[in-house]
Amino acid sequence: MEIKELKIGNIIIPCNVLMAPLAGYTCYPFRILCSELGAGLCYTEMVNCNSLRYKDKATQKLLFTTAEEKVKATQLVGSDPRIMEKMARSNYFEEFDIIDINMGCPVPNLFKSGQGSALLGDLKKASSIIKGCKKSGKIITVKIRVGIREDKMISAEVAKMCEDSGADMITIHGRSRNMMYSGTPYFDQIEQAKSVVRIPVIANGGIFSVPDAEKMMNLTGADGVMIARYALENPFIFSELTHKEIQKNKYTIISEQIDLTSKHYDETFTLSYIKRLVSFCMRTEKGTKKYKQELYKSGNISELEYIIRKIFYKEREID
Ligand SMILES: Cc1cc2nc3c(=O)[nH]c(=O)nc-3n(C[C@H](O)[C@H](O)[C@H](O)COP(=O)(O)O)c2cc1C
């Protein structure tokens, strides 16, 4: 695919391959890793505006960042335009350049309370949210799906609404809410949305290889792609797509993730994040399934490092 800079509002990001927000994974260390490997922009996971409003500590922790992160992008999820605006304008986001609004999450408890993809069924409210958040002075992006159900897909209408309400970029997950996370994305829906707006349109969904990214770009005419689950399995997808030379392997990057996470988070968080990341990364490592139980059992960092060495370092004879 053609790699190019992308202008979002008044910010230029170095390339049009983006890392998606992923709850439970896109913490600060993972975002640093993806940027290093070539991702042009990485979002935090979704931050619930109600939890933030009540000063929930775990939610605040999702916003941890440092000066190492050049462009800082986060995502808000919520349904009340006044609260969304209040939070977007709050000090919590002082350091952030970009706030994305989640209009794609299909999870039942969020959907039932009018958040995430439920906003696709109330475009008036969705528009008020964008307009309100825009008052923060931040760059506002919106992540949508092609519709709630496959028999009523509305991506062009939603894209136009986002642009008219002041959004600076849209990411479209090419699946409907009912499809959750499986099935072929509706490339034509992304293409239609792209044809009615001037702001950048990023295509997301079902990219699990370099050819998948190329196909997505060719069939949609999008300005860039956003990778989600596959980046957990193979973070090198960013260097593969951007042709960035990286002299590291999975063992090196996981070891560095342990160091960086331990530096900024407590041991409980580090253990749980690294175990989840490794269980994705080891999917492509043949003959390692048998180590999964041992991975999950490891109770401290040295036990974790020992099993990770067995999984990735090809020295499995140390058993
Ligand atoms: C575990 C998990 C967590 C996710 N968390 C978020 C999130 O916080 N915000 C969001 O907009 N999308 C979230 N998504 C959706 C992804 O960003 C992405 O749109 C979706 O997985 C489709 O892309 P893929 O087929 O490349 O995985 C999540 C998906 C998964 C599987």
Short mmCIF file of C-alpha atoms in Angstrom, two decimals, residues 30-292:
data_model
loop_
_atom_site.label_atom_id
_atom_site.label_comp_id
_atom_site.label_asym_id
_atom_site.label_seq_id
_atom_site.Cartn_x
_atom_site.Cartn_y
_atom_site.Cartn_z
CA PHE A 30 2.22 -1.14 23.68
CA ARG A 31 1.66 2.23 22.01
CA ILE A 32 5.38 3.02 22.29
CA LEU A 33 6.17 -0.36 20.70
CA CYS A 34 3.78 0.15 17.77
CA SER A 35 5.13 3.66 17.13
CA GLU A 36 8.68 2.34 17.16
CA LEU A 37 7.72 -0.35 14.65
CA GLY A 38 6.17 2.21 12.31
CA ALA A 39 2.58 2.99 13.32
CA GLY A 40 1.72 6.61 12.49
CA LEU A 41 -0.69 7.02 15.41
CA CYS A 42 -1.74 4.90 18.39
CA TYR A 43 -4.84 5.41 20.50
CA THR A 44 -5.32 4.56 24.16
CA GLU A 45 -8.14 2.13 24.80
CA MET A 46 -11.62 3.63 25.29
CA VAL A 47 -12.02 5.74 28.40
CA ASN A 48 -15.49 5.74 29.91
CA CYS A 49 -16.59 9.32 30.49
CA ASN A 50 -18.86 8.40 33.42
CA SER A 51 -16.08 6.55 35.23
CA LEU A 52 -13.78 9.49 34.65
CA ARG A 53 -16.42 11.88 35.93
CA TYR A 54 -16.47 9.93 39.20
CA LYS A 55 -12.65 10.04 39.31
CA ASP A 56 -12.24 6.27 38.97
CA LYS A 57 -8.54 5.50 39.54
CA ALA A 58 -8.31 2.61 37.05
CA THR A 59 -9.85 4.79 34.35
CA GLN A 60 -7.42 7.61 35.05
CA LYS A 61 -4.57 5.14 34.72
CA LEU A 62 -5.59 4.47 31.11
CA LEU A 63 -4.49 8.03 30.33
CA PHE A 64 -0.89 7.51 31.44
CA THR A 65 1.56 8.92 28.90
CA THR A 66 4.99 10.59 28.78
CA ALA A 67 6.83 13.01 26.49
CA GLU A 68 8.12 9.92 24.62
CA GLU A 69 4.74 9.71 22.94
CA LYS A 70 4.96 12.40 20.28
CA VAL A 71 1.29 12.66 19.30
CA LYS A 72 -1.07 11.66 22.08
CA ALA A 73 -4.41 10.20 21.12
CA THR A 74 -7.15 8.85 23.34
CA GLN A 75 -10.74 7.71 22.99
CA LEU A 76 -13.85 8.63 24.95
CA VAL A 77 -16.98 6.51 25.21
CA GLY A 78 -20.27 7.84 26.55
CA SER A 79 -23.74 8.89 25.57
CA ASP A 80 -24.58 12.17 27.30
CA PRO A 81 -23.40 15.10 25.15
CA ARG A 82 -23.04 17.41 28.18
CA ILE A 83 -20.88 14.97 30.14
CA MET A 84 -18.82 14.11 27.07
CA GLU A 85 -18.14 17.80 26.48
CA LYS A 86 -17.31 18.40 30.13
CA MET A 87 -14.85 15.50 30.19
CA ALA A 88 -13.26 16.41 26.84
CA ARG A 89 -12.63 19.91 28.22
CA SER A 90 -11.34 18.63 31.56
CA ASN A 91 -7.76 18.55 32.78
CA TYR A 92 -7.66 14.78 32.29
CA PHE A 93 -6.99 15.39 28.61
CA GLU A 94 -4.65 18.32 29.02
CA GLU A 95 -1.71 16.42 27.52
CA PHE A 96 -3.67 14.87 24.67
CA ASP A 97 -3.72 16.20 21.10
CA ILE A 98 -6.48 13.99 19.75
CA ILE A 99 -9.72 12.71 21.27
CA ASP A 100 -11.56 10.00 19.39
CA ILE A 101 -15.25 9.38 20.03
CA ASN A 102 -16.28 5.75 20.21
CA MET A 103 -19.32 5.11 18.02
CA GLY A 104 -18.49 1.50 17.26
CA CYS A 105 -18.32 -0.55 20.44
CA PRO A 106 -20.88 -3.39 20.18
CA VAL A 107 -20.63 -4.65 23.78
CA PRO A 108 -24.20 -5.19 25.13
CA ASN A 109 -23.95 -3.22 28.38
CA LEU A 110 -22.59 -0.14 26.57
CA PHE A 111 -25.03 -0.55 23.68
CA LYS A 112 -28.04 -0.81 26.01
CA SER A 113 -27.08 2.44 27.69
CA GLY A 114 -26.85 4.30 24.38
CA GLN A 115 -23.03 4.32 24.14
CA GLY A 116 -20.62 3.12 21.43
CA SER A 117 -22.36 1.76 18.35
CA ALA A 118 -25.81 2.67 19.78
CA LEU A 119 -25.03 6.26 18.71
CA LEU A 120 -25.35 5.10 15.09
CA GLY A 121 -29.07 4.87 15.85
CA ASP A 122 -29.28 8.45 17.15
CA LEU A 123 -27.36 10.70 14.80
CA LYS A 124 -28.73 13.87 16.38
CA LYS A 125 -27.18 12.94 19.70
CA ALA A 126 -24.00 11.72 17.98
CA SER A 127 -23.69 15.11 16.30
CA SER A 128 -24.16 16.99 19.61
CA ILE A 129 -21.42 14.86 21.15
CA ILE A 130 -18.97 15.73 18.37
CA LYS A 131 -19.86 19.43 18.51
CA GLY A 132 -19.52 19.47 22.30
CA CYS A 133 -16.17 17.66 22.34
CA LYS A 134 -14.91 19.97 19.59
CA LYS A 135 -15.27 22.86 22.04
CA SER A 136 -12.28 21.38 23.90
CA GLY A 137 -10.09 22.77 21.12
CA LYS A 138 -8.63 19.28 20.58
CA ILE A 139 -8.56 17.42 17.32
CA ILE A 140 -11.68 15.25 17.27
CA THR A 141 -11.81 11.95 15.41
CA VAL A 142 -14.70 9.48 15.36
CA LYS A 143 -14.61 5.69 15.09
CA ILE A 144 -17.76 4.21 13.62
CA ARG A 145 -19.12 0.95 12.21
CA VAL A 146 -21.05 0.68 8.93
CA GLY A 147 -24.34 0.45 10.80
CA ILE A 148 -26.11 -1.39 13.56
CA ARG A 149 -27.57 -4.11 11.35
CA GLU A 150 -26.54 -5.38 7.94
CA ASP A 151 -29.96 -4.58 6.47
CA LYS A 152 -29.53 -0.89 7.33
CA MET A 153 -26.02 0.26 6.60
CA ILE A 154 -25.50 3.99 6.84
CA SER A 155 -21.80 4.73 6.73
CA ALA A 156 -22.03 7.57 4.16
CA GLU A 157 -24.76 9.30 6.15
CA VAL A 158 -22.80 8.94 9.40
CA ALA A 159 -19.55 10.10 7.77
CA LYS A 160 -21.26 13.24 6.45
CA MET A 161 -22.80 13.92 9.86
CA CYS A 162 -19.37 13.57 11.51
CA GLU A 163 -17.76 15.97 9.05
CA ASP A 164 -20.60 18.50 9.30
CA SER A 165 -20.37 18.36 13.11
CA GLY A 166 -16.67 19.22 13.06
CA ALA A 167 -14.83 15.87 13.12
CA ASP A 168 -11.27 15.97 11.77
CA MET A 169 -11.05 12.32 10.73
CA ILE A 170 -13.23 9.21 10.68
CA THR A 171 -12.24 5.60 11.11
CA ILE A 172 -14.72 3.08 9.75
CA HIS A 173 -14.79 -0.48 11.02
CA GLY A 174 -16.31 -2.16 7.97
CA ARG A 175 -18.58 -4.45 9.97
CA SER A 176 -22.04 -3.80 11.42
CA ARG A 177 -22.66 -3.93 15.17
CA ASN A 178 -24.47 -7.26 14.74
CA MET A 179 -21.40 -8.81 13.09
CA MET A 180 -19.34 -8.05 16.23
CA TYR A 181 -15.76 -9.00 15.22
CA SER A 182 -16.21 -11.57 12.44
CA GLY A 183 -17.21 -11.68 8.79
CA THR A 184 -15.87 -9.87 5.74
CA PRO A 185 -15.92 -6.09 6.11
CA TYR A 186 -18.23 -4.14 3.77
CA PHE A 187 -15.59 -2.48 1.61
CA ASP A 188 -18.27 -0.74 -0.48
CA GLN A 189 -19.66 0.99 2.63
CA ILE A 190 -16.24 2.43 3.44
CA GLU A 191 -15.83 3.50 -0.20
CA GLN A 192 -19.22 5.25 -0.17
CA ALA A 193 -18.39 7.09 3.04
CA LYS A 194 -15.03 8.16 1.61
CA SER A 195 -16.73 9.59 -1.47
CA VAL A 196 -18.94 12.02 0.49
CA VAL A 197 -16.41 13.66 2.84
CA ARG A 198 -13.20 15.63 2.54
CA ILE A 199 -11.70 14.75 5.93
CA PRO A 200 -9.43 11.67 6.04
CA VAL A 201 -11.15 8.29 6.18
CA ILE A 202 -9.31 5.36 7.76
CA ALA A 203 -10.43 1.81 6.98
CA ASN A 204 -10.48 -0.85 9.69
CA GLY A 205 -11.54 -4.45 10.07
CA GLY A 206 -10.18 -7.84 9.06
CA ILE A 207 -6.62 -6.79 8.21
CA PHE A 208 -4.48 -9.80 9.10
CA SER A 209 -1.63 -9.46 6.58
CA VAL A 210 0.10 -7.03 4.20
CA PRO A 211 -2.09 -8.19 1.24
CA ASP A 212 -5.22 -7.63 3.40
CA ALA A 213 -4.13 -4.02 3.98
CA GLU A 214 -3.48 -3.56 0.25
CA LYS A 215 -6.89 -5.02 -0.58
CA MET A 216 -8.56 -2.74 1.94
CA MET A 217 -6.90 0.33 0.41
CA ASN A 218 -7.68 -0.71 -3.17
CA LEU A 219 -11.32 -1.56 -2.57
CA THR A 220 -12.19 1.44 -0.40
CA GLY A 221 -9.96 4.29 -1.64
CA ALA A 222 -9.40 5.11 2.06
CA ASP A 223 -6.61 7.42 3.18
CA GLY A 224 -5.10 4.83 5.48
CA VAL A 225 -5.69 1.68 7.48
CA MET A 226 -6.10 0.89 11.14
CA ILE A 227 -4.91 -2.47 12.45
CA ALA A 228 -6.37 -4.00 15.61
CA ARG A 229 -6.15 -7.68 16.63
CA TYR A 230 -3.42 -8.66 14.20
CA ALA A 231 -1.03 -6.14 15.75
CA LEU A 232 -1.20 -8.18 18.97
CA GLU A 233 -0.30 -11.37 17.11
CA ASN A 234 2.35 -9.74 14.95
CA PRO A 235 3.37 -6.22 15.98
CA PHE A 236 5.85 -6.28 13.08
CA ILE A 237 2.90 -5.73 10.72
CA PHE A 238 3.72 -2.02 11.09
CA SER A 239 7.33 -2.39 9.92
CA GLU A 240 6.21 -4.78 7.17
CA LEU A 241 3.69 -2.26 5.85
CA THR A 242 5.91 0.80 6.20
CA HIS A 243 9.16 -0.94 5.15
CA LYS A 244 10.84 0.29 8.30
CA GLU A 245 13.99 -1.64 9.13
CA ILE A 246 13.81 -3.19 12.57
CA GLN A 247 16.60 -5.29 14.07
CA LYS A 248 14.47 -6.95 16.72
CA ASN A 249 12.56 -10.19 17.11
CA LYS A 250 9.54 -11.12 19.20
CA TYR A 251 11.71 -12.15 22.14
CA THR A 252 13.44 -8.75 22.17
CA ILE A 253 10.26 -6.74 21.93
CA ILE A 254 8.51 -8.75 24.65
CA SER A 255 11.53 -8.36 26.96
CA GLU A 256 11.50 -4.62 26.32
CA GLN A 257 7.75 -4.52 27.00
CA ILE A 258 8.37 -6.17 30.39
CA ASP A 259 11.01 -3.56 31.26
CA LEU A 260 8.94 -0.59 30.11
CA THR A 261 5.76 -1.83 31.80
CA SER A 262 7.58 -2.57 35.08
CA LYS A 263 9.03 0.93 34.99
CA HIS A 264 5.64 2.64 34.87
CA TYR A 265 3.10 0.17 36.31
CA ASP A 266 2.90 -2.19 39.29
CA GLU A 267 3.74 -5.90 39.12
CA THR A 268 0.09 -7.04 39.03
CA PHE A 269 -0.61 -4.94 35.95
CA THR A 270 2.68 -5.95 34.29
CA LEU A 271 2.04 -9.67 34.79
CA SER A 272 -1.51 -9.54 33.52
CA TYR A 273 -0.75 -7.33 30.48
CA ILE A 274 2.34 -9.28 29.40
CA LYS A 275 0.57 -12.64 29.75
CA ARG A 276 -2.29 -11.43 27.55
CA LEU A 277 0.09 -9.95 24.99
CA VAL A 278 2.27 -13.08 24.88
CA SER A 279 -0.73 -15.35 24.44
CA PHE A 280 -1.50 -13.40 21.23
CA CYS A 281 2.13 -13.17 20.07
CA MET A 282 2.75 -16.92 20.52
CA ARG A 283 -0.08 -17.90 18.15
CA THR A 284 2.31 -17.75 15.22
CA GLU A 285 5.10 -19.65 17.05
CA LYS A 286 4.76 -23.32 16.19
CA GLY A 287 4.83 -25.89 19.01
CA THR A 288 4.37 -23.41 21.84
CA LYS A 289 0.76 -24.15 22.81
CA LYS A 290 1.99 -26.43 25.59
CA TYR A 291 3.56 -23.46 27.38
CA LYS A 292 0.31 -21.54 27.71
#
